[in-house]
CSV table of C-alpha atoms in Angstrom, one decimal:
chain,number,residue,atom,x,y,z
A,1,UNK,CA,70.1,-26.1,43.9
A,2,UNK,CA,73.9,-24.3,43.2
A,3,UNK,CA,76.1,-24.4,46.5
A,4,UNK,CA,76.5,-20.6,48.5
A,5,UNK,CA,78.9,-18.5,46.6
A,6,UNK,CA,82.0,-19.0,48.3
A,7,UNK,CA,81.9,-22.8,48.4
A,8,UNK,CA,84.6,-24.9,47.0
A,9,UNK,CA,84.0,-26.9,43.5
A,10,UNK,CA,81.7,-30.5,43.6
A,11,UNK,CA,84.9,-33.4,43.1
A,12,UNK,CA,84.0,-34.7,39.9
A,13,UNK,CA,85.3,-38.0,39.4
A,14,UNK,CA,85.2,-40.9,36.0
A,15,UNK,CA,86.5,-44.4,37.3
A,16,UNK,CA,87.5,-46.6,34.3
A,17,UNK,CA,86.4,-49.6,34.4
A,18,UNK,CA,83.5,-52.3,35.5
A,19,UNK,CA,82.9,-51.3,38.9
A,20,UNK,CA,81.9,-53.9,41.4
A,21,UNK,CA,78.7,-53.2,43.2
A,22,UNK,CA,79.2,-54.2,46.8
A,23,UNK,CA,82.3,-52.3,46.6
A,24,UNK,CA,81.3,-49.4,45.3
A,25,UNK,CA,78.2,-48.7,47.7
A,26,UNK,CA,80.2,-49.1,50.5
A,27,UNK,CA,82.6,-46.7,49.6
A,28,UNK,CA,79.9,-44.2,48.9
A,29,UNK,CA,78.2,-44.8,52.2
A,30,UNK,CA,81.6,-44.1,53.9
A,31,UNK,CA,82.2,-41.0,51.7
A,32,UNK,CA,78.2,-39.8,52.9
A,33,UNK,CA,79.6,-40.2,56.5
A,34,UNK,CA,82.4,-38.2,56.1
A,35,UNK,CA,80.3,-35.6,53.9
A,36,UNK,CA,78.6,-35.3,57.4
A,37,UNK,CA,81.2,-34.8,59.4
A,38,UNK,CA,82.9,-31.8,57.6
A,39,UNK,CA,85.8,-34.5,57.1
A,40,UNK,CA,85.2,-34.5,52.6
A,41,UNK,CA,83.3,-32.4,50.4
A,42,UNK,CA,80.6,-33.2,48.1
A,43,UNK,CA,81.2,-35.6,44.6
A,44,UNK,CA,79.7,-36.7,41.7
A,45,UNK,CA,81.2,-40.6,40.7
A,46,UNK,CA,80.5,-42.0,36.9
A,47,UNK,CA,80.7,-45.3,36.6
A,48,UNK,CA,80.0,-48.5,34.8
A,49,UNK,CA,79.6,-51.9,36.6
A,50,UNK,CA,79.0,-55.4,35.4
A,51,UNK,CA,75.8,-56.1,34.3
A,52,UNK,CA,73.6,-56.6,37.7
A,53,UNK,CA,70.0,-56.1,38.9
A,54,UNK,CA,69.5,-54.0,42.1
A,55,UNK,CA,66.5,-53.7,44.2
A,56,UNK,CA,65.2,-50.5,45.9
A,57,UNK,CA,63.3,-50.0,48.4
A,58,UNK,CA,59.8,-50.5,46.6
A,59,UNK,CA,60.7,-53.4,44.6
A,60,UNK,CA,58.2,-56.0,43.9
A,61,UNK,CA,59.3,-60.2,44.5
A,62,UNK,CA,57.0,-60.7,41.0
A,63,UNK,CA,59.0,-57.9,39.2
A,64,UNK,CA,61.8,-60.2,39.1
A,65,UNK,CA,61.5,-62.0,36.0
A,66,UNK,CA,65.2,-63.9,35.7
A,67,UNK,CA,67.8,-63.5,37.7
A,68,UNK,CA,70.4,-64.2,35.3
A,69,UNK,CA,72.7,-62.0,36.6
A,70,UNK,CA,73.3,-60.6,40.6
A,71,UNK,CA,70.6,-59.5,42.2
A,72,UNK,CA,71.3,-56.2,45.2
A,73,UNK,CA,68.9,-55.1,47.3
A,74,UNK,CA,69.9,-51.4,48.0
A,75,UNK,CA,68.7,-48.6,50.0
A,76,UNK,CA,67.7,-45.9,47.4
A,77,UNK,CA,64.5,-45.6,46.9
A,78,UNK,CA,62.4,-47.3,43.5
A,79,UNK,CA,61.9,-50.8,42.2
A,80,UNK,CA,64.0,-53.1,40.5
A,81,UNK,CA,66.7,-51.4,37.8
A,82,UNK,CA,69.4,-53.1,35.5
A,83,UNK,CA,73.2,-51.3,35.4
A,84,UNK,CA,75.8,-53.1,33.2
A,85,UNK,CA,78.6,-51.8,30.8
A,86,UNK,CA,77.3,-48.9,28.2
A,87,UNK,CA,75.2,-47.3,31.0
A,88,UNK,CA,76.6,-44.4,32.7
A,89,UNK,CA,75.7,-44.6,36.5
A,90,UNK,CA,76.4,-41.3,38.4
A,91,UNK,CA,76.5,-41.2,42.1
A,92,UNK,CA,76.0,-37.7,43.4
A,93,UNK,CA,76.6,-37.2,47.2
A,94,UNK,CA,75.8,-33.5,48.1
A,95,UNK,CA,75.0,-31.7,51.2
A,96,UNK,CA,71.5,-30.7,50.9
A,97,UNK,CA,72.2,-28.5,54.1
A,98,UNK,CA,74.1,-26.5,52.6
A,99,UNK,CA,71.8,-26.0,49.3
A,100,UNK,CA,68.5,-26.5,49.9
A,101,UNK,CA,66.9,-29.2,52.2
A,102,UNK,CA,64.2,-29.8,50.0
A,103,UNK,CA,64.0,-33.4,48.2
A,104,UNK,CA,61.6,-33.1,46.1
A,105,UNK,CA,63.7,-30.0,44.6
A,106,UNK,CA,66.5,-32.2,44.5
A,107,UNK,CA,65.2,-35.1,42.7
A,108,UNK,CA,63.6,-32.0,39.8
A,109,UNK,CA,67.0,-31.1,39.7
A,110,UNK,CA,68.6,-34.6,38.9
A,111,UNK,CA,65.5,-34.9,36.4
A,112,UNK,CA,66.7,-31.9,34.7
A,113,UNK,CA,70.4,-32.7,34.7
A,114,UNK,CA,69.1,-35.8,32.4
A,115,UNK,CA,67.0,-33.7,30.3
A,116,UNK,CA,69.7,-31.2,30.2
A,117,UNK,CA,71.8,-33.7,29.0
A,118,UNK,CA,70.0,-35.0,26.5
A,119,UNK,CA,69.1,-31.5,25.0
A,120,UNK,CA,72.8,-31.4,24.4
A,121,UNK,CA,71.9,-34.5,21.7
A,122,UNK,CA,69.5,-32.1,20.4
A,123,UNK,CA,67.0,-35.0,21.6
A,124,UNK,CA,63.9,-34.3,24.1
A,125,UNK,CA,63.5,-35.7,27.0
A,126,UNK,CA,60.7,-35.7,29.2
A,127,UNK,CA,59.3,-36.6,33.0
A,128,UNK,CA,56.0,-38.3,33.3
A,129,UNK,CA,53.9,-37.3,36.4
A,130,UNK,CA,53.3,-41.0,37.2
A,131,UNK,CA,55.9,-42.6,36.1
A,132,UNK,CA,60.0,-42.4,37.7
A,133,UNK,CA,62.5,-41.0,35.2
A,134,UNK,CA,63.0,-39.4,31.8
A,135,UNK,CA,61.2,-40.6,28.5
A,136,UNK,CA,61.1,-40.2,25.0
A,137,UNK,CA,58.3,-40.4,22.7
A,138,UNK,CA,58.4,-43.5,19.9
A,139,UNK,CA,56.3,-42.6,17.4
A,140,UNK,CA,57.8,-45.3,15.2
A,141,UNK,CA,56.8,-47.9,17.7
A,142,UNK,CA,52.9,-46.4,18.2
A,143,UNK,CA,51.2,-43.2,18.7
A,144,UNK,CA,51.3,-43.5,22.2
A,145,UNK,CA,54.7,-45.8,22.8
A,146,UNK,CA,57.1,-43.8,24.7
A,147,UNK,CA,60.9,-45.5,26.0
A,148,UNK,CA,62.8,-44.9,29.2
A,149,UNK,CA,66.2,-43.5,28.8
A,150,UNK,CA,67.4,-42.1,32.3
A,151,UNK,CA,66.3,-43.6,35.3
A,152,UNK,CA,67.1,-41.7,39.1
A,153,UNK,CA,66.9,-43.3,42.4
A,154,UNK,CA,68.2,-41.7,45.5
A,155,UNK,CA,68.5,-41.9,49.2
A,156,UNK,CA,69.5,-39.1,52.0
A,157,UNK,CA,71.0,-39.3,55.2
A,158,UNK,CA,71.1,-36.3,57.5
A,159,UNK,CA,70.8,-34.3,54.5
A,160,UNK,CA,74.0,-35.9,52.4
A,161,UNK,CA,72.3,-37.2,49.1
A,162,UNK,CA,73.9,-40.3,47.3
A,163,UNK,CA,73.0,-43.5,44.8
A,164,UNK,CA,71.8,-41.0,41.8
A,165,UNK,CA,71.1,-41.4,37.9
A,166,UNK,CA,71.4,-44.1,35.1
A,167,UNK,CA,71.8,-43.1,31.2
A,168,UNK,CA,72.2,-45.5,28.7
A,169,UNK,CA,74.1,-44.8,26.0
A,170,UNK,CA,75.1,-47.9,24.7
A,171,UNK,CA,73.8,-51.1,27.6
A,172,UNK,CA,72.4,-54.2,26.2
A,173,UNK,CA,68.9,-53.5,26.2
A,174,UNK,CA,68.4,-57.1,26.2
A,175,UNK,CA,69.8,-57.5,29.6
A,176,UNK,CA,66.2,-55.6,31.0
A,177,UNK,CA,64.2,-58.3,30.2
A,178,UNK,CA,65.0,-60.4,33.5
A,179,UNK,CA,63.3,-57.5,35.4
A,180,UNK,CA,60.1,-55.3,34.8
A,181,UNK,CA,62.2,-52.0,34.7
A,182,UNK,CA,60.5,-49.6,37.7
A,183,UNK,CA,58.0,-51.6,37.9
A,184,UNK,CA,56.1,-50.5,34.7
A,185,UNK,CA,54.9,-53.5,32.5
A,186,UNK,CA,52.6,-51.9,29.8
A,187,UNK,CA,53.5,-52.7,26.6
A,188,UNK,CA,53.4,-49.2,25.2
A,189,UNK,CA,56.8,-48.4,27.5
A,190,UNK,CA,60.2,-49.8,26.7
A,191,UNK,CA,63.6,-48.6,27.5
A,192,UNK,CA,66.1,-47.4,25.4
A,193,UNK,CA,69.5,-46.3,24.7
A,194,UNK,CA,71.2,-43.0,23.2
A,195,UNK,CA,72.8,-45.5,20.0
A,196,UNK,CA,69.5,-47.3,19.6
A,197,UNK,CA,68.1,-44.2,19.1
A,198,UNK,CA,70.6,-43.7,16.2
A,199,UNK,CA,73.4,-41.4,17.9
A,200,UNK,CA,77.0,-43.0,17.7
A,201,UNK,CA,77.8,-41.6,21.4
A,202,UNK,CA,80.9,-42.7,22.5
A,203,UNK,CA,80.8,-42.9,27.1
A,204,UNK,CA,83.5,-39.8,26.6
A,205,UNK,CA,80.8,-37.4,24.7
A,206,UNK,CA,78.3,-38.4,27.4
A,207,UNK,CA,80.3,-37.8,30.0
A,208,UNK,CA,81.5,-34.3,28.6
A,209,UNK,CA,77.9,-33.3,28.3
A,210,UNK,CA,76.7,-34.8,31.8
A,211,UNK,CA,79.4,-32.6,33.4
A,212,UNK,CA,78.0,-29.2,31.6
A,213,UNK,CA,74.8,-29.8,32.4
A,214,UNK,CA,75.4,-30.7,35.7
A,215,UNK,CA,77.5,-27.4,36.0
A,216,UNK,CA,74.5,-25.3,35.3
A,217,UNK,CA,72.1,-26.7,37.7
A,218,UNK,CA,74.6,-27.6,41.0
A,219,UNK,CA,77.5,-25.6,40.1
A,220,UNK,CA,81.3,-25.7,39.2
A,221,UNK,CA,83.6,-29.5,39.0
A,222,UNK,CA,86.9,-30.2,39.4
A,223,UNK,CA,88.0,-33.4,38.1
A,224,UNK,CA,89.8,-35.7,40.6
């Protein structure tokens, strides 16, 4: 999935702060348009925004358990998610054209970026054939209990990839009980976050590993 030799470096770019929603989709939509048109070249955004619910394109009415905070019906594909502050959201907007035009090899690479990334916390992360996203096993909570850490929904147009991954590292895992997260409701799966899991990550270590790992698999940054 790495760019032709010869291309230029993927803009990598951290914006501080909450990030409103609305705001920031638009500006990514624009960016995709301009991807397309040879007028900007491909990015990689990490933000946080305030804690919100958003709705793919698979999202269930029912699934929708308490809106107590903004609901956003988005284009990427999935059911209903939860972003808020202590969950890193990257936005990667590349030209599949110019890689490989192959989703499915696309969304394998996001997977392993996550998995890649938590490796780096010398903790295992795992995809699940029927389920979307990247898992760890919970012994402690039952032999068969396993949590959702990462989650990836994506959309392309005319081959210029954009929406992206979720990690938390420190959300309020409270805040996912007004939605059934991706649409899975057995007990046995739960999400949860690098500090629950007992790692004192700080949004600057996660970031600094995210970046590595996404080095190896797409190819060289340069911070904007």
């Amino acid at each position: 999935m790495a760019a032709p030799a010869g291309e230029p470096p993927i803009e990598w770019r951290i914006i501080e702060g909450l990030s409103p929603y609305a705001e920031t989709v638009a500006a990514m939509e624009a960016r995709v348009e301009a991807i397309h048109e040879g007028r900007a070249g491909e990015c990689v955004w990490l933000v946080e925004h305030p804690p919100l619910y958003t709705a793919g394109t698979s999202a269930k009415a029912e699934d929708l358990r308490d809106a107590r905070f903004p609901v956003h019906a988005t284009g990427r594909g999935g059911q209903f998610t939860y972003h808020g502050p202590g969950q890193r959201v990257g936005y990667v907007m590349l030209d599949l054209k110019r890689r490989s035009p192959d989703v499915r090899a696309f969304v394998c690479a996001l997977e392993d970026w996550l998995i890649g990334t938590l490796n780096g916390f010398n903790m295992r992360g795992e995809r699940r054939e029927d389920r979307v996203g990247v898992w760890v096993k919970r012994p402690d909570k039952g032999a068969d209990a396993e949590d959702k850490i990462a989650a990836l929904g994506i959309r392309v147009r005319r081959w210029v990839t954009f929406h992206g991954v979720s990690l938390n590292v420190e959300p309020d895992l409270s805040h996912f009980g007004g939605i059934v997260p991706c649409g899975i409701s057995q007990q046995r799966y739960g999400v949860t976050s690098l500090v629950d899991l007992g790692l004192p990550v700080v949004m600057p270590e996660a970031d600094a590993i995210m970046r590595r790992e996404f080095e190896a698999i797409f190819g060289p940054t340069i911070s904007v």
